[in-house]
PDB file of C-alpha atoms in Angstrom:
ATOM      1  CA  MET O  84      35.371   1.856   3.470  1.00 42.00           C
ATOM      2  CA  ALA O  85      31.917   3.336   2.481  1.00 46.00           C
ATOM      3  CA  ASN O  86      28.830   0.566   2.798  1.00 51.00           C
ATOM      4  CA  LYS O  87      28.029  -0.224  -0.778  1.00 52.00           C
ATOM      5  CA  ASN O  88      24.053  -0.869  -0.451  1.00 58.00           C
ATOM      6  CA  SER O  89      22.596  -1.386  -3.938  1.00 59.00           C
ATOM      7  CA  GLY O  90      18.890  -1.009  -4.505  1.00 62.00           C
ATOM      8  CA  LEU O  91      19.010  -3.902  -6.374  1.00 71.00           C
ATOM      9  CA  PRO O  92      17.554  -6.617  -4.224  1.00 85.00           C
ATOM     10  CA  VAL O  93      14.637  -3.681  -3.251  1.00 84.00           C
ATOM     11  CA  ALA O  94      13.896  -3.243  -7.069  1.00 86.00           C
ATOM     12  CA  ALA O  95      14.207  -7.124  -7.818  1.00 88.00           C
ATOM     13  CA  LEU O  96      11.500  -7.324  -4.877  1.00 88.00           C
ATOM     14  CA  SER O  97       9.344  -4.524  -6.211  1.00 89.00           C
ATOM     15  CA  ALA O  98       9.528  -6.030  -9.949  1.00 90.00           C
ATOM     16  CA  VAL O  99       8.152  -9.050  -8.681  1.00 91.00           C
ATOM     17  CA  VAL O 100       5.393  -7.613  -6.638  1.00 92.00           C
ATOM     18  CA  ILE O 101       4.194  -5.242  -9.441  1.00 93.00           C
ATOM     19  CA  LEU O 102       4.593  -8.421 -11.951  1.00 94.00           C
ATOM     20  CA  GLY O 103       2.573 -10.572  -9.290  1.00 93.00           C
ATOM     21  CA  SER O 104      -0.238  -8.059  -9.031  1.00 93.00           C
ATOM     22  CA  VAL O 105      -0.727  -7.355 -12.734  1.00 93.00           C
ATOM     23  CA  ALA O 106      -0.784 -10.958 -13.377  1.00 93.00           C
ATOM     24  CA  ALA O 107      -3.353 -11.492 -10.477  1.00 91.00           C
ATOM     25  CA  VAL O 108      -5.632  -8.812 -11.828  1.00 91.00           C
ATOM     26  CA  PHE O 109      -5.667 -10.290 -15.234  1.00 91.00           C
ATOM     27  CA  LEU O 110      -6.129 -13.746 -13.902  1.00 91.00           C
ATOM     28  CA  MET O 111      -9.250 -12.713 -11.720  1.00 87.00           C
ATOM     29  CA  ASN O 112     -10.347 -10.792 -14.831  1.00 87.00           C
ATOM     30  CA  ASN O 113     -10.072 -14.173 -16.997  1.00 89.00           C
ATOM     31  CA  PHE O 114     -11.279 -16.835 -14.504  1.00 88.00           C
ATOM     32  CA  GLY O 115     -13.245 -14.735 -12.202  1.00 81.00           C
ATOM     33  CA  GLU O 116     -16.443 -12.772 -11.882  1.00 86.00           C
ATOM     34  CA  ILE O 117     -14.290  -9.662 -10.989  1.00 89.00           C
ATOM     35  CA  THR O 118     -13.566  -7.393 -13.620  1.00 90.00           C
ATOM     36  CA  PHE O 119     -10.652  -5.204 -14.342  1.00 90.00           C
ATOM     37  CA  GLY O 120     -12.711  -2.119 -13.329  1.00 91.00           C
ATOM     38  CA  GLN O 121     -13.393  -3.648  -9.827  1.00 92.00           C
ATOM     39  CA  SER O 122      -9.884  -5.237  -9.146  1.00 92.00           C
ATOM     40  CA  TRP O 123      -7.224  -2.200 -10.482  1.00 94.00           C
ATOM     41  CA  PRO O 124      -6.737  -1.096  -6.721  1.00 95.00           C
ATOM     42  CA  VAL O 125      -4.635  -4.112  -6.441  1.00 94.00           C
ATOM     43  CA  LEU O 126      -2.035  -2.423  -8.869  1.00 94.00           C
ATOM     44  CA  GLY O 127      -1.941   0.654  -6.367  1.00 94.00           C
ATOM     45  CA  MET O 128      -1.440  -1.732  -3.160  1.00 95.00           C
ATOM     46  CA  ALA O 129       1.231  -3.249  -4.964  1.00 95.00           C
ATOM     47  CA  VAL O 130       2.760  -0.022  -5.614  1.00 94.00           C
ATOM     48  CA  GLY O 131       2.666   0.820  -1.762  1.00 94.00           C
ATOM     49  CA  LEU O 132       3.935  -2.341  -0.876  1.00 93.00           C
ATOM     50  CA  CYS O 133       7.279  -1.557  -2.728  1.00 92.00           C
ATOM     51  CA  LEU O 134       7.392   1.855  -1.271  1.00 92.00           C
ATOM     52  CA  VAL O 135       7.461  -0.125   2.109  1.00 90.00           C
ATOM     53  CA  PHE O 136      10.487  -2.452   0.574  1.00 88.00           C
ATOM     54  CA  ALA O 137      12.219   0.861  -0.151  1.00 89.00           C
ATOM     55  CA  THR O 138      12.070   1.959   3.368  1.00 86.00           C
ATOM     56  CA  TYR O 139       9.431   4.427   2.836  1.00 88.00           C
ATOM     57  CA  LEU O 140       6.999   2.962   5.306  1.00 87.00           C
ATOM     58  CA  GLU O 141       4.523   5.076   6.395  1.00 88.00           C
ATOM     59  CA  LEU O 142       3.792   6.359   2.447  1.00 89.00           C
ATOM     60  CA  GLY O 143       3.784   2.955   1.509  1.00 91.00           C
ATOM     61  CA  LEU O 144       1.056   2.363   4.331  1.00 91.00           C
ATOM     62  CA  VAL O 145      -1.037   5.048   3.342  1.00 90.00           C
ATOM     63  CA  ILE O 146      -1.014   4.139  -0.240  1.00 93.00           C
ATOM     64  CA  ALA O 147      -1.417   0.947   0.154  1.00 93.00           C
ATOM     65  CA  GLY O 148      -4.491   1.419   2.788  1.00 91.00           C
ATOM     66  CA  ILE O 149      -6.306   3.755   0.577  1.00 91.00           C
ATOM     67  CA  PHE O 150      -6.095   1.443  -2.340  1.00 94.00           C
ATOM     68  CA  LEU O 151      -7.737  -1.104  -0.138  1.00 93.00           C
ATOM     69  CA  LEU O 152     -10.274   0.688   0.784  1.00 92.00           C
ATOM     70  CA  ILE O 153     -11.179   1.532  -2.746  1.00 93.00           C
ATOM     71  CA  LEU O 154     -10.660  -2.157  -3.794  1.00 93.00           C
ATOM     72  CA  LEU O 155     -13.053  -2.999  -0.979  1.00 93.00           C
ATOM     73  CA  ALA O 156     -15.473  -0.708  -1.881  1.00 93.00           C
ATOM     74  CA  ASN O 157     -15.141  -1.637  -5.681  1.00 92.00           C
ATOM     75  CA  LEU O 158     -15.916  -5.281  -4.291  1.00 91.00           C
ATOM     76  CA  GLU O 159     -19.120  -4.511  -2.584  1.00 91.00           C
ATOM     77  CA  GLN O 160     -17.433  -5.644   1.000  1.00 93.00           C
ATOM     78  CA  ILE O 161     -17.854  -2.001   2.437  1.00 91.00           C
ATOM     79  CA  PRO O 162     -19.744   0.901   1.496  1.00 92.00           C
ATOM     80  CA  ALA O 163     -18.997   2.891  -2.056  1.00 89.00           C
ATOM     81  CA  PHE O 164     -15.603   4.889  -1.448  1.00 85.00           C
ATOM     82  CA  GLY O 165     -17.837   8.267  -1.555  1.00 88.00           C
ATOM     83  CA  LYS O 166     -19.303   7.170   2.145  1.00 91.00           C
ATOM     84  CA  SER O 167     -16.400   5.290   3.448  1.00 87.00           C
ATOM     85  CA  TRP O 168     -13.292   7.943   2.948  1.00 87.00           C
ATOM     86  CA  PRO O 169     -13.208   8.948   6.420  1.00 91.00           C
ATOM     87  CA  PHE O 170     -11.758   5.418   7.086  1.00 89.00           C
ATOM     88  CA  ALA O 171      -9.013   6.565   4.933  1.00 88.00           C
ATOM     89  CA  LEU O 172      -8.542   9.846   7.081  1.00 91.00           C
ATOM     90  CA  ILE O 173      -8.322   7.422   9.932  1.00 92.00           C
ATOM     91  CA  TRP O 174      -5.530   5.386   8.701  1.00 90.00           C
ATOM     92  CA  ILE O 175      -3.615   8.367   7.796  1.00 89.00           C
ATOM     93  CA  ALA O 176      -4.004   9.504  11.169  1.00 92.00           C
ATOM     94  CA  ILE O 177      -2.753   6.422  13.053  1.00 91.00           C
ATOM     95  CA  LEU O 178       0.186   6.222  10.614  1.00 89.00           C
ATOM     96  CA  VAL O 179       1.493  10.083  11.127  1.00 90.00           C
ATOM     97  CA  VAL O 180       1.587   9.096  15.000  1.00 91.00           C
ATOM     98  CA  ALA O 181       3.294   5.725  13.982  1.00 88.00           C
ATOM     99  CA  GLY O 182       5.691   7.725  12.240  1.00 86.00           C
ATOM    100  CA  ALA O 183       6.380  10.618  14.730  1.00 89.00           C
ATOM    101  CA  MET O 184       6.997   7.549  17.522  1.00 89.00           C
ATOM    102  CA  ARG O 185       9.369   5.921  15.226  1.00 87.00           C
ATOM    103  CA  SER O 186      10.854   9.114  14.624  1.00 86.00           C
ATOM    104  CA  ARG O 187      11.078   9.914  18.487  1.00 87.00           C
ATOM    105  CA  ALA O 188      12.647   6.056  19.080  1.00 85.00           C
ATOM    106  CA  THR O 189      15.092   6.876  16.681  1.00 82.00           C
ATOM    107  CA  ARG O 190      16.187  10.187  17.825  1.00 83.00           C
ATOM    108  CA  LYS O 191      16.417   8.546  21.234  1.00 83.00           C
ATOM    109  CA  LYS O 192      18.552   5.557  20.150  1.00 81.00           C
ATOM    110  CA  SER O 193      21.177   7.869  18.529  1.00 78.00           C
ATOM    111  CA  GLY O 194      21.552  10.167  21.587  1.00 70.00           C
ATOM    112  CA  SER O 195      20.445  13.547  19.760  1.00 58.00           C
TER     113      SER O 195
END
């Protein structure tokens, strides 16, 4: 009998993450000194996290990492993204190597 693995748990978890991030952005805007223009990358990070839950590990981490860099630049914790974009390339390179290693380990485990 075929395994019926519905996407409902991933979809429900993704909906909670997205709604929570939208709520966090607007709460920061309403009660803090952080504006929507500074905190909008949180929404992109939530999308990346949802992709991780949907088993797109490397893609989700690339998206979350890039939006994290933009968020940190907006909050002036690191230099503006125009100067710190090479960090995004380093992050992508690390995840490409990690993905290749995961793929190799999966191939060895399956015996192919």
